[in-house]
Each structure stands twice: as structure tokens, then as C-alpha cells.
Tab-separated table of N, CA and C and ligand atoms in Angstrom:
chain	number	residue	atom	x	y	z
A	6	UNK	N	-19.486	-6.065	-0.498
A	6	UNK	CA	-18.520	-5.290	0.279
A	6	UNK	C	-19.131	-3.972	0.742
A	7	UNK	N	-18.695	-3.722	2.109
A	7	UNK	CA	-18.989	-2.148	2.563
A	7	UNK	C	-18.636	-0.957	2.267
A	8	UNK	N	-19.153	0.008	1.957
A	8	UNK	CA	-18.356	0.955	1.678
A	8	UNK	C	-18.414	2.115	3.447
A	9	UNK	N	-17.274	2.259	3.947
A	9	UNK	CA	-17.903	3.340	5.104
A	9	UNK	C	-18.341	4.275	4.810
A	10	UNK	N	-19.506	4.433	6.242
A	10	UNK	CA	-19.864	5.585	6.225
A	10	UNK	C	-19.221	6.606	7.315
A	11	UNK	N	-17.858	6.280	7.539
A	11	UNK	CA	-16.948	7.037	8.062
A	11	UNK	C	-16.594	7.814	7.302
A	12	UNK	N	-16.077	9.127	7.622
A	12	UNK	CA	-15.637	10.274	6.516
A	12	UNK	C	-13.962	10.102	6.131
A	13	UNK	N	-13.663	8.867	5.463
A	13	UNK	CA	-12.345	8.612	4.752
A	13	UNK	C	-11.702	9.751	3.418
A	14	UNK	N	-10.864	10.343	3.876
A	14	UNK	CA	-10.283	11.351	3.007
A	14	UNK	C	-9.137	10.819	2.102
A	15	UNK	N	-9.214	10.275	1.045
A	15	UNK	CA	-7.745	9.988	0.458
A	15	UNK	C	-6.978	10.951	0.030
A	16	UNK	N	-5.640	11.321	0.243
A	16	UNK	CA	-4.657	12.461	-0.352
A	16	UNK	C	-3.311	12.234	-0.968
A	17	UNK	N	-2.413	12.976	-1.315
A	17	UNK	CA	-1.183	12.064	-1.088
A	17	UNK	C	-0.669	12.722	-0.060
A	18	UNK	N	0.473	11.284	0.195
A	18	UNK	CA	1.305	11.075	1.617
A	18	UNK	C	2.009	13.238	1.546
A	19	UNK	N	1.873	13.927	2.799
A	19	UNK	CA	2.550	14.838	3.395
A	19	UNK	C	3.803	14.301	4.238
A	20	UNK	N	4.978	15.265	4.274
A	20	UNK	CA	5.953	15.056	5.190
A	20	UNK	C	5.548	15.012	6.838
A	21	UNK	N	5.010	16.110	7.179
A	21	UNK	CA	4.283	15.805	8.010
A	21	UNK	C	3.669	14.115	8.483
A	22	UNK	N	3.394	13.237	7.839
A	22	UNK	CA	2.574	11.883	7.995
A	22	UNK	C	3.501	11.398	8.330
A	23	UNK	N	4.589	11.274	8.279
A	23	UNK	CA	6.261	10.072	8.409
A	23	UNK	C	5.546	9.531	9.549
A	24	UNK	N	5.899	10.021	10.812
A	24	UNK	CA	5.571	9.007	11.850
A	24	UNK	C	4.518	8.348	12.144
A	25	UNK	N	3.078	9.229	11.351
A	25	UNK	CA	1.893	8.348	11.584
A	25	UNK	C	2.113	6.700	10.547
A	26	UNK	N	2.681	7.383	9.677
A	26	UNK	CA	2.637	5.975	8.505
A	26	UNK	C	3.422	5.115	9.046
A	27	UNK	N	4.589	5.366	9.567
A	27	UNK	CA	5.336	4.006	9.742
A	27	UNK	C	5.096	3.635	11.026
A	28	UNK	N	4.314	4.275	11.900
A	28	UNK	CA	3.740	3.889	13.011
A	28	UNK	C	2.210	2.708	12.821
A	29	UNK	N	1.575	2.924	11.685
A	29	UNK	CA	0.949	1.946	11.549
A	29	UNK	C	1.319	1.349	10.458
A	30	UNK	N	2.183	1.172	9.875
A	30	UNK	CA	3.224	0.195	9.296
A	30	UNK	C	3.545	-0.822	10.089
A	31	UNK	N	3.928	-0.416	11.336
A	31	UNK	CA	4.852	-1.318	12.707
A	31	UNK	C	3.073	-2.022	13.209
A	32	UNK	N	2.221	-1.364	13.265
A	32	UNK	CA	1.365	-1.856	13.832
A	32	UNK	C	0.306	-3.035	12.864
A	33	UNK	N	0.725	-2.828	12.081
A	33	UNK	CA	0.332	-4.061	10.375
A	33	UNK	C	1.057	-4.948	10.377
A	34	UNK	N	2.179	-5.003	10.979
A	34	UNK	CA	3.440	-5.615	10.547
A	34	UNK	C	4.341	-5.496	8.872
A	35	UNK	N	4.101	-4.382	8.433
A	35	UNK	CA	4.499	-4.214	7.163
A	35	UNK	C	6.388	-3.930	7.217
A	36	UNK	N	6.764	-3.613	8.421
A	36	UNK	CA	7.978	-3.541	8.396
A	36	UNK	C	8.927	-4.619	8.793
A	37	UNK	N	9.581	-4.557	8.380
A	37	UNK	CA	11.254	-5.498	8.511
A	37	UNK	C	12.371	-4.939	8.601
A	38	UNK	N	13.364	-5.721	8.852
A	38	UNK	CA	14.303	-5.739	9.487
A	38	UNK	C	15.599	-4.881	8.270
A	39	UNK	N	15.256	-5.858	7.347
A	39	UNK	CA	16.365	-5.282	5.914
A	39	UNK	C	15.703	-4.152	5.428
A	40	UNK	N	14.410	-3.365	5.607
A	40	UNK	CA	13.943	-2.270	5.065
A	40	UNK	C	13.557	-1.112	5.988
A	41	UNK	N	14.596	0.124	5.969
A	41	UNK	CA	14.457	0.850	6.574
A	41	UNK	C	13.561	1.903	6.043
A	42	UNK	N	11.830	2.162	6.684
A	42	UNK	CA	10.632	2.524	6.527
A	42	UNK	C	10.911	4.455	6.169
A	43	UNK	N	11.941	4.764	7.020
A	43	UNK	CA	11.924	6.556	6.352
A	43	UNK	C	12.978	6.302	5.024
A	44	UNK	N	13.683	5.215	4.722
A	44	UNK	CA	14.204	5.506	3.533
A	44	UNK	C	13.775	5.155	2.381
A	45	UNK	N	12.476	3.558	2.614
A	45	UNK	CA	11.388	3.831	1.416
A	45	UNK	C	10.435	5.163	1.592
A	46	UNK	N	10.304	5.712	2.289
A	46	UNK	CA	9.627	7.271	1.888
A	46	UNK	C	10.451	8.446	1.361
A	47	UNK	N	11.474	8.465	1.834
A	47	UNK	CA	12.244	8.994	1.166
A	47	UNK	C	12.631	9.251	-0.333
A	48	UNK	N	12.812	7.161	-0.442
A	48	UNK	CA	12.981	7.411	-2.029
A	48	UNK	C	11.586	7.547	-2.858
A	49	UNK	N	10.345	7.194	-1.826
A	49	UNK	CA	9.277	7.629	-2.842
A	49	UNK	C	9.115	9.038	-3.283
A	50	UNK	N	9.466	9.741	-2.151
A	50	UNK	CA	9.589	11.017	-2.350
A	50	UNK	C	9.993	11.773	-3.513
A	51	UNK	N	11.063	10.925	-4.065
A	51	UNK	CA	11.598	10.566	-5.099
A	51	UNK	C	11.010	10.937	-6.234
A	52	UNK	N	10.233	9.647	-6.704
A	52	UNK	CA	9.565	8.948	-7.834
A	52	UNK	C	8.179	8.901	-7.603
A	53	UNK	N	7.284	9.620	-8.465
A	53	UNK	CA	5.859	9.649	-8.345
A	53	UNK	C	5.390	9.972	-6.820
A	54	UNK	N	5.531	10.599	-6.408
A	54	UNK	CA	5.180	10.916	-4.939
A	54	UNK	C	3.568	10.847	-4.758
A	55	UNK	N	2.872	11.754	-5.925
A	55	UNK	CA	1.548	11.888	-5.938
A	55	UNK	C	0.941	10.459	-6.050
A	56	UNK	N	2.063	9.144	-6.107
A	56	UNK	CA	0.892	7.817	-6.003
A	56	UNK	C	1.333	7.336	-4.502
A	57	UNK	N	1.803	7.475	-4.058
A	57	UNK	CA	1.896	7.426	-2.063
A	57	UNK	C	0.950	8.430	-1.644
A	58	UNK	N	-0.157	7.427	-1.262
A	58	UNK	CA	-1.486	8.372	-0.309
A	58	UNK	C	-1.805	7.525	0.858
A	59	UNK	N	-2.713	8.389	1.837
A	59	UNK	CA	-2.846	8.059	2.921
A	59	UNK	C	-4.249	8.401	2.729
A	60	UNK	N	-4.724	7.661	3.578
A	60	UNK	CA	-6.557	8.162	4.029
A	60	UNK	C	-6.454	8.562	5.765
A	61	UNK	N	-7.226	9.465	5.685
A	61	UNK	CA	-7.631	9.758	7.021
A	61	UNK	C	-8.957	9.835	7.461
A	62	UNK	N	-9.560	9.914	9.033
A	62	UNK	CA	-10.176	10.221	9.380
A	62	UNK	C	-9.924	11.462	10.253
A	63	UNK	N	-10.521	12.622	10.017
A	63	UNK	CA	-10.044	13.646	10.884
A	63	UNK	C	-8.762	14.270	11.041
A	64	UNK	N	-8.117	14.008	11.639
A	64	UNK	CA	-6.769	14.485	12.110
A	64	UNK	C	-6.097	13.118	11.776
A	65	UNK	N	-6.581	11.894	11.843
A	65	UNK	CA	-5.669	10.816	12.321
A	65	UNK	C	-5.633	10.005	10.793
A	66	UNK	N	-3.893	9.192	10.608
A	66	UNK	CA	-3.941	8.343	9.118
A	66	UNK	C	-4.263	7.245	9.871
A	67	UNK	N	-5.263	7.130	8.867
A	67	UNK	CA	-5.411	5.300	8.799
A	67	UNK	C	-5.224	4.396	8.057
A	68	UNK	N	-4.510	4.548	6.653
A	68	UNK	CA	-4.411	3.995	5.965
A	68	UNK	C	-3.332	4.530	4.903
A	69	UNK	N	-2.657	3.861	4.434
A	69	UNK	CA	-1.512	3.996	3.408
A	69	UNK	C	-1.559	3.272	2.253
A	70	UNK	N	-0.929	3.744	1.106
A	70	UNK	CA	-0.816	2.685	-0.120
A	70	UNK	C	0.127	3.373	-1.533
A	71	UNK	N	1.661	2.686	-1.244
A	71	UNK	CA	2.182	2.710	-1.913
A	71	UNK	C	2.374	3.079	-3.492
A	72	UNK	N	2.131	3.316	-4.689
A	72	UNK	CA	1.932	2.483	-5.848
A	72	UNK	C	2.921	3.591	-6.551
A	73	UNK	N	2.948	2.803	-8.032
A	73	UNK	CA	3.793	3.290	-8.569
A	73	UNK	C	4.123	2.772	-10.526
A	74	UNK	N	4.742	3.075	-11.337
A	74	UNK	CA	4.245	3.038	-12.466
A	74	UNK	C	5.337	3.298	-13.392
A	75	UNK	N	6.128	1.991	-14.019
A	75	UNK	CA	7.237	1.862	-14.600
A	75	UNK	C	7.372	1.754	-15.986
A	76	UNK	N	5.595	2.571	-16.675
A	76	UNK	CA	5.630	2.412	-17.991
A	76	UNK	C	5.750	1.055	-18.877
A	77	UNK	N	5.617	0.352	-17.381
A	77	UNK	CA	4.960	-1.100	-18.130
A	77	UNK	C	4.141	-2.282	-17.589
A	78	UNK	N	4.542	-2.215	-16.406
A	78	UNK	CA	3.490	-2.394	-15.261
A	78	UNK	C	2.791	-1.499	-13.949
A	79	UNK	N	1.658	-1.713	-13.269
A	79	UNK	CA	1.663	-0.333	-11.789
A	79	UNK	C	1.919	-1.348	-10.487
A	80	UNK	N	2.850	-0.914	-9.743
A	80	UNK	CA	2.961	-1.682	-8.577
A	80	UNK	C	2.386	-0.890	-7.307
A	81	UNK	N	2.141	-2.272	-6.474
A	81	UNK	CA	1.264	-1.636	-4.931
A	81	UNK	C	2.566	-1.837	-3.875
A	82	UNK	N	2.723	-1.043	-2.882
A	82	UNK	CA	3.380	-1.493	-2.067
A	82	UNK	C	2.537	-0.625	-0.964
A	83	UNK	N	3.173	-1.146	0.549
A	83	UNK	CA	2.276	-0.407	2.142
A	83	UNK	C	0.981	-0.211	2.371
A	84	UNK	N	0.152	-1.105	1.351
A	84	UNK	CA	-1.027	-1.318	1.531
A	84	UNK	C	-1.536	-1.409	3.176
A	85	UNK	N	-2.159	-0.610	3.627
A	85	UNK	CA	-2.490	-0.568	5.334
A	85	UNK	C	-3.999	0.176	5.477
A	86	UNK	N	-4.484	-0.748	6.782
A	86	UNK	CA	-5.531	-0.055	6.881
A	86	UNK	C	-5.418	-0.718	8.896
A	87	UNK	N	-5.483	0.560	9.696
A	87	UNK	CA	-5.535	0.705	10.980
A	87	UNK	C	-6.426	-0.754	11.442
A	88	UNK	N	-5.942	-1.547	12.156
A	88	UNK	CA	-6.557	-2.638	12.443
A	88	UNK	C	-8.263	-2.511	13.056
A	89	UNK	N	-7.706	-1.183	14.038
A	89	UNK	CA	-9.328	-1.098	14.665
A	89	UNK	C	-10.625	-0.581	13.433
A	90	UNK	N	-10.278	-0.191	11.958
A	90	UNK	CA	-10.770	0.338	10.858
A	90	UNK	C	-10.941	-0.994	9.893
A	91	UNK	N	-10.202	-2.106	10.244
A	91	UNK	CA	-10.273	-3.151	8.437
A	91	UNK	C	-11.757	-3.609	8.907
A	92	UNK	N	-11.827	-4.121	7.733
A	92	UNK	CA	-12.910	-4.842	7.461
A	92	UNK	C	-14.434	-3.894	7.234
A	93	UNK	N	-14.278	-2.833	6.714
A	93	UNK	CA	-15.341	-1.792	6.886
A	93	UNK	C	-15.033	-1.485	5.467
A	94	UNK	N	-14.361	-1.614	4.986
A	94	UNK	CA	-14.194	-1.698	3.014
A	94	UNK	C	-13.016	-0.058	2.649
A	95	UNK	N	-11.957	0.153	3.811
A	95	UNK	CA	-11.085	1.039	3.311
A	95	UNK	C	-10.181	0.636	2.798
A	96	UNK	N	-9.150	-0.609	3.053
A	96	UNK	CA	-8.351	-0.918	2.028
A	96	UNK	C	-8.879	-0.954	0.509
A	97	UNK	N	-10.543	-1.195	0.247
A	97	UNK	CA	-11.021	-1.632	-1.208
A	97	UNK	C	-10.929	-0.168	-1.614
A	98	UNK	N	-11.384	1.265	-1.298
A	98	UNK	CA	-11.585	2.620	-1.204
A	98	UNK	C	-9.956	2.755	-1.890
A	99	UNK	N	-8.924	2.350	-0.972
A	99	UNK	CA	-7.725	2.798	-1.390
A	99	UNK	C	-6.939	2.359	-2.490
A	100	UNK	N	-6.998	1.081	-2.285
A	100	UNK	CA	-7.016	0.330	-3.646
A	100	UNK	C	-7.496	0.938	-5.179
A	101	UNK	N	-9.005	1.690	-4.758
A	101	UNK	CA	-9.566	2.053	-6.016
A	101	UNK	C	-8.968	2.907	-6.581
A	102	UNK	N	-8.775	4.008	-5.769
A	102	UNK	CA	-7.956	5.323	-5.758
A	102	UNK	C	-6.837	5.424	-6.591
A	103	UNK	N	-6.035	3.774	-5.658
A	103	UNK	CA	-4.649	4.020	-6.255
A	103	UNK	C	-4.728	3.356	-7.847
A	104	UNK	N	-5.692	2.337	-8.172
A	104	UNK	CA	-6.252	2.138	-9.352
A	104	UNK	C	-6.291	3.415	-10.391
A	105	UNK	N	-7.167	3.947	-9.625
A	105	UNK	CA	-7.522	5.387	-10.625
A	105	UNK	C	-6.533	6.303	-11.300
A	106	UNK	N	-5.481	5.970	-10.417
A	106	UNK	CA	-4.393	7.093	-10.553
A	106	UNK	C	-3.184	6.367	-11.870
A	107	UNK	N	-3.274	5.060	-11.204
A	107	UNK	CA	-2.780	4.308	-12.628
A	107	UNK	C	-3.179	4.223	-13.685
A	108	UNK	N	-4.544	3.887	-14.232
A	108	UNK	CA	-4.858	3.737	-14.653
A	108	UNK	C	-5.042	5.489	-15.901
A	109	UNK	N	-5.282	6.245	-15.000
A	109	UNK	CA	-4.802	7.699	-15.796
A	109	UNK	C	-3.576	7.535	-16.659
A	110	UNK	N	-2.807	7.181	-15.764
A	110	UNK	CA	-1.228	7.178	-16.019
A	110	UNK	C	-0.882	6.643	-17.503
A	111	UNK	N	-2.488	5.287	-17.926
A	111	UNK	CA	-1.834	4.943	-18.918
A	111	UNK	C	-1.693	3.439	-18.550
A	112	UNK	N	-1.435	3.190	-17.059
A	112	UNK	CA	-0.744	1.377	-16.742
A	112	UNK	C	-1.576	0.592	-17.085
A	113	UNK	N	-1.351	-0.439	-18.266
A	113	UNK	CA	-2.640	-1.706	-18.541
A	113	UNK	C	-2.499	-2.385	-17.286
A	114	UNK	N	-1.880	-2.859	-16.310
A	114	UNK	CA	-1.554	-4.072	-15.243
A	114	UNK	C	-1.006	-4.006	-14.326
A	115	UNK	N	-1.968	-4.125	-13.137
A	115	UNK	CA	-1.172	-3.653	-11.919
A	115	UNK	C	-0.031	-5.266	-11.105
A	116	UNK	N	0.911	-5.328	-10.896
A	116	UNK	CA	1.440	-5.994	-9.924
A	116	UNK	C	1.478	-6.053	-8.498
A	117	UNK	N	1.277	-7.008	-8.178
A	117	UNK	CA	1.815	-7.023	-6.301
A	117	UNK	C	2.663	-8.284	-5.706
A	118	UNK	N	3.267	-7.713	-4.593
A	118	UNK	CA	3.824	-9.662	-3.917
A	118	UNK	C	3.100	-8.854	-2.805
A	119	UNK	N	2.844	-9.963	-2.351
A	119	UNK	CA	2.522	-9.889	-1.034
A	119	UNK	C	3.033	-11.965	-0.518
A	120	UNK	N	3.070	-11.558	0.764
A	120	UNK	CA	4.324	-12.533	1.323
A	120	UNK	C	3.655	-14.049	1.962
A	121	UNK	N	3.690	-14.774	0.901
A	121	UNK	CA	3.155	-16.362	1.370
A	121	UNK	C	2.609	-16.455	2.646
A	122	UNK	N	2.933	-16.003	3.408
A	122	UNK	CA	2.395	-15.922	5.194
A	122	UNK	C	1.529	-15.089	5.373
A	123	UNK	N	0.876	-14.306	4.453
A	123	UNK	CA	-0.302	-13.511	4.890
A	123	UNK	C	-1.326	-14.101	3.971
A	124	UNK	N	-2.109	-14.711	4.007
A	124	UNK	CA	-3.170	-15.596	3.417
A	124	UNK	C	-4.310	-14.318	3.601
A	125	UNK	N	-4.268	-13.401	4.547
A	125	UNK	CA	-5.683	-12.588	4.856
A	125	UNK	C	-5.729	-11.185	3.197
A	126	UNK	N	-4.369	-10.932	2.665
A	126	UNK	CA	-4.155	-9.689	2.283
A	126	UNK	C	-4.451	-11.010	0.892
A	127	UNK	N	-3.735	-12.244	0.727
A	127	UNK	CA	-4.352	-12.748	-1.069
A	127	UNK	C	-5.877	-12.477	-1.270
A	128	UNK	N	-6.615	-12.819	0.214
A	128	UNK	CA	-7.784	-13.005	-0.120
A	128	UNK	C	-8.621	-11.766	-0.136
A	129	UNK	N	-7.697	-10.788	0.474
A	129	UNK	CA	-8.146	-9.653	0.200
A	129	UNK	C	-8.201	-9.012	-1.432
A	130	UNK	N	-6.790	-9.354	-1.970
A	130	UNK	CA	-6.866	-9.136	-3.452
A	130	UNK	C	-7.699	-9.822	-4.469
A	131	UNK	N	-8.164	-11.340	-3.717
A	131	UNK	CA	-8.726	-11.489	-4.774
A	131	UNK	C	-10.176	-11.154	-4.622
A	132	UNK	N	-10.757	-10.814	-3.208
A	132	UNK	CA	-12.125	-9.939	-3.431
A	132	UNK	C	-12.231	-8.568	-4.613
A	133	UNK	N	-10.834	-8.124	-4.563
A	133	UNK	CA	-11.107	-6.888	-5.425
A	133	UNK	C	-10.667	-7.201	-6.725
A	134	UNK	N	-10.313	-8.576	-7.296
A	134	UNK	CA	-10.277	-9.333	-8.804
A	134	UNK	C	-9.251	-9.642	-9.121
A	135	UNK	N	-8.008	-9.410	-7.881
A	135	UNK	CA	-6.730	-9.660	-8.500
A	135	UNK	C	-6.654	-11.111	-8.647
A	136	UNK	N	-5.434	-11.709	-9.478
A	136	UNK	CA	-5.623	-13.170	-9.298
A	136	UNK	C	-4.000	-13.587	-9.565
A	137	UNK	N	-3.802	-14.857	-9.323
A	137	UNK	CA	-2.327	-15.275	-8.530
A	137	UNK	C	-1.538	-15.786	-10.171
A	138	UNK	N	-0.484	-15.111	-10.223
A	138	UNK	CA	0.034	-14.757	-11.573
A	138	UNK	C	1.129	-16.038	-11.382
A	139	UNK	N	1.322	-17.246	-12.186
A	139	UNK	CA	2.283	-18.288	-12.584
A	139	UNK	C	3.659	-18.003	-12.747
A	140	UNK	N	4.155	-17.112	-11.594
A	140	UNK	CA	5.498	-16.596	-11.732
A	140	UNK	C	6.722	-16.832	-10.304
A	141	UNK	N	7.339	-16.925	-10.439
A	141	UNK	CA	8.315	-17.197	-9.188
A	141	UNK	C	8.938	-15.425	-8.990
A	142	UNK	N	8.950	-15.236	-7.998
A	142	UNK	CA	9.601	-13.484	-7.580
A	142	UNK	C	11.266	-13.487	-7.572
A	143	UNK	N	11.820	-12.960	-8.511
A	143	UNK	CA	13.230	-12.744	-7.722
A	143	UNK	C	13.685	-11.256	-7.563
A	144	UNK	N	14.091	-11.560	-6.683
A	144	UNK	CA	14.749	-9.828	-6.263
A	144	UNK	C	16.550	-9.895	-6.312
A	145	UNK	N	16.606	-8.712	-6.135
A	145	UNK	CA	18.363	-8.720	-5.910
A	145	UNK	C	18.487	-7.041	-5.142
A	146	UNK	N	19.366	-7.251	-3.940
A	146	UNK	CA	18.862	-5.784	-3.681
A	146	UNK	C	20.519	-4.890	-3.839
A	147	UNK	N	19.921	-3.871	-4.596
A	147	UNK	CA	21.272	-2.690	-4.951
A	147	UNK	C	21.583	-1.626	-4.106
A	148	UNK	N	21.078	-1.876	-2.706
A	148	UNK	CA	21.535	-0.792	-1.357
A	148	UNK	C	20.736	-1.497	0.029
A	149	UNK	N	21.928	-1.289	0.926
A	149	UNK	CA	21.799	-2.097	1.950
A	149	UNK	C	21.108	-1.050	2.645
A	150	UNK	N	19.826	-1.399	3.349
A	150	UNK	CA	19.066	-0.145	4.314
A	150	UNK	C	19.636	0.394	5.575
A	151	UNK	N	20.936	-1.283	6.255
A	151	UNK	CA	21.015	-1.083	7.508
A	151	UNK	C	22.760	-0.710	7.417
B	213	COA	C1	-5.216	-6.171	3.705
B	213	COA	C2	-5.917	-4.932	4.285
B	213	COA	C3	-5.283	-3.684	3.710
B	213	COA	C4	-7.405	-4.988	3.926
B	213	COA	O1	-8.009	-3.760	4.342
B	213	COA	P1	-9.536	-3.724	4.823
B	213	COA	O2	-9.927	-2.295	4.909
B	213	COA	O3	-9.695	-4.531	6.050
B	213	COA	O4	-10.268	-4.459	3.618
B	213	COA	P2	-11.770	-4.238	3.123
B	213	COA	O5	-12.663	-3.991	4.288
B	213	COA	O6	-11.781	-3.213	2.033
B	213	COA	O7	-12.079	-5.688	2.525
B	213	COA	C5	-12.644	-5.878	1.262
B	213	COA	C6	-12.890	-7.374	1.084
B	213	COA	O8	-11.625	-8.073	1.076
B	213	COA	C7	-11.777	-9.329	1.755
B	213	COA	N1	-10.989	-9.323	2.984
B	213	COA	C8	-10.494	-8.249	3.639
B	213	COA	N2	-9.802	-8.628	4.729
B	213	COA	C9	-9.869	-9.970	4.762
B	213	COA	C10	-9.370	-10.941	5.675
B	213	COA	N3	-8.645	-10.605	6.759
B	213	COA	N4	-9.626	-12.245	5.434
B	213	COA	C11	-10.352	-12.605	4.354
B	213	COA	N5	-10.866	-11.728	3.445
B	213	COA	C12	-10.614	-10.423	3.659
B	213	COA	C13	-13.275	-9.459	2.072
B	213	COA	O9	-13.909	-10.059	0.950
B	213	COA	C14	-13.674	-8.010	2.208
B	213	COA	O10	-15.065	-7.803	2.011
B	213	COA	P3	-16.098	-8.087	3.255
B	213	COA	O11	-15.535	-7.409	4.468
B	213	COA	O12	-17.380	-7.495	2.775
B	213	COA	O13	-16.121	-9.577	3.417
B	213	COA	C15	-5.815	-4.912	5.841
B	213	COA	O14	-6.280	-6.149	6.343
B	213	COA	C16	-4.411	-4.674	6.362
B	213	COA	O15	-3.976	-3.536	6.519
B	213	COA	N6	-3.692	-5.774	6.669
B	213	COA	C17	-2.337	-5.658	7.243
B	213	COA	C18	-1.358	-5.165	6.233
B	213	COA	C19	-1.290	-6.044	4.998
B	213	COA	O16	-1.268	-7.260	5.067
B	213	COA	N7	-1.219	-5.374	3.822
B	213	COA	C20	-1.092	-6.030	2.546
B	213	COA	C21	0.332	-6.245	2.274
B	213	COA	S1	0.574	-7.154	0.771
């Protein structure tokens, strides 16, 4: 894997970033219809804020990544990396990061879903060692976004 030699800055997410992030959110396809994108920032805003970071180049985000840490597992969510930027090894960069920060925290095990129809992001996880856990997902959701 590559590491760039672009000057990638990881930080955490600023208020300021809202529109760059969910602007390449929309451009990833990370958004939907039942999830309204300023009110998951919002509530990250919330809860652990310092594990919502963005990477940049320069002035501009290119990359986002969720995570977060429930004292018994660490979860990823908005994993993104600017289309004209993948494949140059910044999602692996961000990933590590957000690793690092868990892993401080204490979290033995990170979780993720990522959505049967993206075959590019499993195989992305499993370049960086994740591997496909013998479990069925259920959700139930306790606030309607729309
Ligand atoms: C998934 C994503 C974050 C990967 O970011 P990236 O910066 O392109 O990934 P990297 O360059 O760090 O890739 C590291 C390794 O993962 C694997 N990989 C990455 N993208 C892949 C793809 N599209 N297909 C197959 N393998 C892939 C490769 O092994 C790659 O190493 P290589 O380029 O040396 O072969 C990016 O493709 C993305 O933003 N996708 C759209 C949003 C998304 O699906 N997010 C995940 C939601 S669960």
C-alpha cells in the first residue's frame, strides 16, 4: 500500500467543515434518505467529538471518519476519501488515526457495517485486516431524521 506524498493533515472535524463534509458525503454516496447528515454531526458533536476527523489538503477536506467508543466496542462510521484522492492510501492514513485514538481510549475491537452493495469499501477493510464477523445487523431506530 501507498502512503501519499501529498501533505494530508488529520484533525478533528471543526464547525466550520459542515458543508465541506457532507458535501463529499453526497459525493461518496454516504448519504440517505432516512439520515439527515447535519443531525449526525450534530449529535456527534455530542459524544466524543475529538473521534470525528477530517484530513485535508491545504484549505480543502478530503476525507472524513466517523468513530466512536462505547466502552466495549470502537465503531467507524463516514469513512470518505474525495474520489479524485482514493486509491493513494488516505482512507488507510485515516483509518490508522482513528485506530490510534481508540485504541488510547482503551477499545480491544473495532466494529463496522458497511452496506452489502459496496463490495469496494469490504475489500478495502480487509486490506487493512478487518475481517467479516458471523453476525446478522439489527437496528431499530429511536428518532425519525425526516
Ligand atoms: C473506501 C475508501 C474510504 C477507501 O479510501 P482510499 O483512500 O481509496 O483507500 P486506500 O488508498 O487507503 O486503500 C488501501 C487499500 O485498500 C484496498 N482498496 C481500496 N479501495 C479499493 C477498491 N475500490 N477496490 C478494491 N480494493 C480497494 C487496496 O488494497 C488498497 O491498497 P492499494 O491501493 O495499494 O491496492 C474510499 O474508496 C471511499 O471513500 N469510498 C466511498 C465511501 C465508502 O464506501 N466508505 C466506506 C463506507 S463503509
Amino acid at each position: 500500500m501507498k502512503h501519499p506524498s501529498i501533505p494530508l493533515k488529520i484533525r478533528a472535524f471543526e464547525d466550520a467543515d459542515e458543508s465541506a463534509a457532507i458535501e463529499l458525503w453526497q459525493r461518496c454516496n454516504l448519504t440517505r434518505p432516512w439520515n439527515d447528515p447535519k443531525k449526525d454531526i450534530q449529535r456527534k458533536l455530542r459524544v466524543q467529538p475529538h473521534l470525528f476527523l477530517v484530513g485535508t489538503i491545504g484549505q480543502e477536506l478530503i476525507a472524513t471518519v466517523m468513530a466512536g467508543y462505547e466502552g466495549h466496542r470502537g465503531w467507524i462510521n463516514y469513512l470518505a476519501v474525495a474520489p479524485e484522492y482514493q486509491r493513494q492510501g488516505i482512507g488507510q492514513l485515516m483509518m490508522a488515526e482513528a485506530e490510534r485514538l481508540l485504541r488510547d481510549a482503551g477499545c480491544p475491537k473495532i466494529n463496522l457495517l458497511v452496506r452489502s452493495t459496496n463490495p469496494d469499501a469490504i475489500e478495502f477493510y480487509e486490506a487493512l485486516g478487518y475481517t467479516v464477523d458471523e453476525v446478522i445487523s439489527l437496528g431499530k431506530r429511536l428518532e425519525s431524521d425526516n
